[in-house]
Structure formats: C-alpha cells, structure tokens
Amino acid sequence: MSSPLSEHIHQWYASFHVHLVKIALRWGYGEEESRDLVQQFFLDLMQKNLEYNGVLNPQAYLSRAFSRRLVDDYRKQKQQQKAAGLIAIKTYEPSILESIVEIQANEELIAKIKTAYNALPARCRKVIQLKFYEGLTTEQIAERTGWNSRTVYNNLYEGIKALRAELTRTDPRLRFAAVFSILPVL
C-alpha cells in the first residue's frame, strides 16, 4: 500500500522550496510574494491527501504543479483586472477643437500625398493606380497596359521610391506605410 503524499511534503519543502521561489521570481513575483506562494502551494498539497506512488521525480512534479498554479493565479488576476476595468471604464470624447485640429491635420496630409502623387511620371501614376486602387497584380497590370512584367515592376518601384522621397522631405514624421491606406481616398 502506498503512503500519502503528506508524509513527504516536509522533506520536499526542505529540498525544493528555494527552487520554487526562483520559479516564482522568474514569473515576476516579488521575494515575499514568492515565498508566500510556495508556502501556500505546499499547504494545499498537504490538504489534498494524494497518494505518493505516482511521483517518481519529485522536483519535476513540484515544478510542474507549481508552474500550473502560477498560471492559474495569473489568469485569475487578469480576470479580476478585467472585471474591475469594466466597472471603472471612462469614455473619452474629444472636444470640438480637438476634432477640428485632427480633421485639418488629415486634410494637410492628404494634400501632401496628392501633391507627391501628381508629381510622379504618368507611367508610375498609372501603375500605382492599378496596383493600389484597383488591386491588380503585376501580371494583370502587364496584360492591361501591354507592358512586360519587368516594366510594370520597375515603374511601381520607381513610383514608390519617388513618393517616399518626396513625403520624407515634406514631412519626416510621416510613416510611409500609412500612405498606402490613404491612396484610395485621393
């Protein structure tokens, strides 16, 4: 007949509590909180009154069980924070002045992009139009225009390069990736 796990808990605590505290520290808990978590973990193990016969490697068993406990604790904390966050949510509504400033900034941005786009050579504008407005592939653009795929690719590359250079020159803060989300608006 196997012995209860509680007979081995004291020996395991003496052997492995430092290891488990280190695990909790790696999870981001403080020193005192880690010690408390380890002590509570061993108390809970004693109360479960499990059988000892299945535990071949106590350090692996304890490490795995304690890590699972930490995961459960983390999930519980997140749920509590989420519940508390739902109660304390304050919505932010921008003022009319803030809205007007944002609209003006967007209009200035669109004007800069339009100017840079209109300054491109006609072939580059056409390829960008077909690629980003109509969503065609390079092969489909080549079929429609009668150019070979390499010409389409080169014009697309040169157009994007010129747009990037002009927009970086006029507004260095502007992220170039944002330009492609705005192009269909032009």
C-alpha positions as a printed Julia matrix, in Angstrom:
186×3 Matrix{Float64}:
   0.0    0.0     0.0
   1.33   3.45   -0.88
   1.83   6.2     1.64
   0.05   9.53    1.49
   1.9   12.41   -0.1
   1.64  14.46    3.09
   4.37  12.32    4.72
   6.86  13.52    2.09
   5.8   17.17    1.98
   8.14  18.33    4.75
  11.14  16.68    3.1
  10.17  18.15   -0.28
   9.69  21.6     1.2
  13.19  21.5     2.69
  14.68  20.27   -0.6
  12.8   22.24   -3.2
  11.28  25.42   -1.74
  14.24  27.56   -2.93
  13.82  26.17   -6.46
  10.1   27.0    -6.45
  10.76  30.52   -5.12
  13.13  31.04   -8.06
  10.4   29.92  -10.46
   8.01  32.48   -8.96
  10.68  35.19   -9.18
  11.14  34.42  -12.89
   7.39  34.87  -13.3
   7.79  38.4   -11.98
   6.6   38.0    -8.4
   8.42  39.75   -5.57
  10.57  37.93   -3.0
   8.0   37.89   -0.18
   5.12  37.12   -2.51
   7.09  34.22   -3.99
   7.74  32.73   -0.55
   4.08  33.09    0.35
   3.0   31.4    -2.87
   5.37  28.47   -2.25
   4.16  28.03    1.33
   0.54  28.15    0.23
   1.31  25.65   -2.52
   2.76  23.15   -0.02
  -0.16  23.68    2.39
  -2.59  22.97   -0.42
  -0.63  19.83   -1.33
  -0.89  18.59    2.25
  -4.64  19.15    2.3
  -5.21  17.18   -0.91
  -4.03  13.93    0.67
  -2.86  12.47   -2.65
  -1.09   9.12   -2.98
   2.72   9.11   -3.25
   3.19   6.11   -5.58
   2.84   8.12   -8.8
   5.6   10.62   -8.01
   8.88   9.32   -9.46
  10.68  12.66   -9.79
   9.57  14.99   -7.01
  11.38  18.09   -8.36
   9.75  17.77  -11.78
   6.36  17.04  -10.2
   6.56  20.05   -7.89
   7.95  22.38  -10.58
   5.17  21.46  -13.0
   2.42  21.66  -10.39
   3.71  24.99   -9.06
   4.03  26.46  -12.56
   0.45  25.46  -13.26
  -0.57  27.14  -10.01
   1.18  30.33  -11.14
  -0.6   30.19  -14.5
  -3.93  29.8   -12.74
  -3.05  32.68  -10.4
  -2.08  34.87  -13.37
  -5.34  34.1   -15.18
  -7.34  34.83  -12.04
  -5.59  38.19  -11.63
  -6.27  39.07  -15.28
  -9.95  38.21  -14.87
 -10.14  40.37  -11.76
  -8.43  43.25  -13.54
 -10.78  42.87  -16.48
 -13.81  42.85  -14.21
 -12.51  45.89  -12.33
 -11.72  47.6   -15.63
 -15.28  47.13  -16.87
 -16.61  48.92  -13.83
 -14.13  51.78  -13.98
 -14.21  52.45  -17.73
 -14.34  56.14  -18.55
 -15.0   57.03  -22.13
 -13.05  59.85  -23.69
 -14.82  62.15  -26.07
 -12.59  64.63  -27.87
 -13.57  68.25  -27.76
 -14.77  70.06  -30.88
 -11.45  71.89  -31.08
  -9.5   68.61  -30.98
 -11.74  67.18  -33.7
 -11.21  70.22  -35.93
  -7.43  70.07  -35.44
  -7.44  66.35  -36.35
  -9.51  66.97  -39.5
  -7.2   69.81  -40.57
  -4.14  67.62  -39.98
  -5.7   64.89  -42.11
  -6.52  67.38  -44.85
  -2.92  68.61  -44.82
  -1.67  65.04  -45.02
  -3.95  64.22  -47.93
  -2.86  67.41  -49.72
   0.82  66.45  -49.3
   0.17  62.95  -50.62
  -1.84  64.31  -53.58
   0.96  66.72  -54.46
   3.59  63.98  -54.28
   1.41  61.58  -56.29
   0.66  64.15  -59.01
   4.38  64.92  -59.34
   5.08  61.31  -60.4
   5.63  60.42  -64.07
   2.45  59.27  -65.86
   3.6   55.64  -66.12
   4.3   55.44  -62.38
   0.94  57.01  -61.54
  -0.83  54.53  -63.83
   0.9   51.51  -62.27
   0.21  52.78  -58.72
  -3.41  53.47  -59.7
  -3.88  49.92  -60.99
  -1.99  48.31  -58.14
  -3.4   50.15  -55.14
  -6.75  51.49  -56.35
  -7.87  48.5   -58.36
  -5.87  45.82  -56.55
  -4.37  44.22  -59.66
  -1.3   42.01  -59.6
   1.83  42.81  -61.59
   0.85  40.26  -64.24
  -2.67  41.68  -64.54
  -1.27  45.21  -64.9
   1.09  43.96  -67.62
  -1.83  42.4   -69.52
  -3.94  45.54  -69.23
  -1.2   48.0   -70.25
   0.64  45.84  -72.77
   3.95  46.36  -70.93
   6.06  43.46  -69.8
   6.06  42.48  -66.11
   9.54  43.88  -65.54
   8.49  47.31  -66.81
   5.45  47.28  -64.53
   7.61  46.27  -61.58
  10.23  48.93  -62.35
   7.6   51.68  -62.67
   5.96  50.59  -59.43
   9.34  50.58  -57.68
  10.32  53.99  -59.04
   6.91  55.47  -58.17
   7.03  54.22  -54.59
  10.64  55.38  -54.25
   9.74  58.86  -55.51
   6.66  59.07  -53.23
   8.73  58.01  -50.24
  11.46  60.55  -51.0
   9.02  63.43  -51.52
   6.93  62.65  -48.43
  10.02  62.18  -46.27
  11.28  65.55  -47.48
   7.99  67.37  -46.81
   7.04  65.64  -43.55
   9.75  63.49  -41.9
   7.36  62.33  -39.15
   5.07  60.67  -41.68
   5.15  56.89  -41.72
   5.29  55.81  -45.33
   3.2   52.67  -44.75
   0.28  54.92  -43.79
   0.35  56.45  -47.26
  -0.97  53.3   -48.88
  -4.01  53.28  -46.62
  -4.78  56.83  -47.76
  -4.09  56.4   -51.51
  -7.58  55.1   -52.35
  -9.07  58.28  -50.83
  -7.23  60.54  -53.3
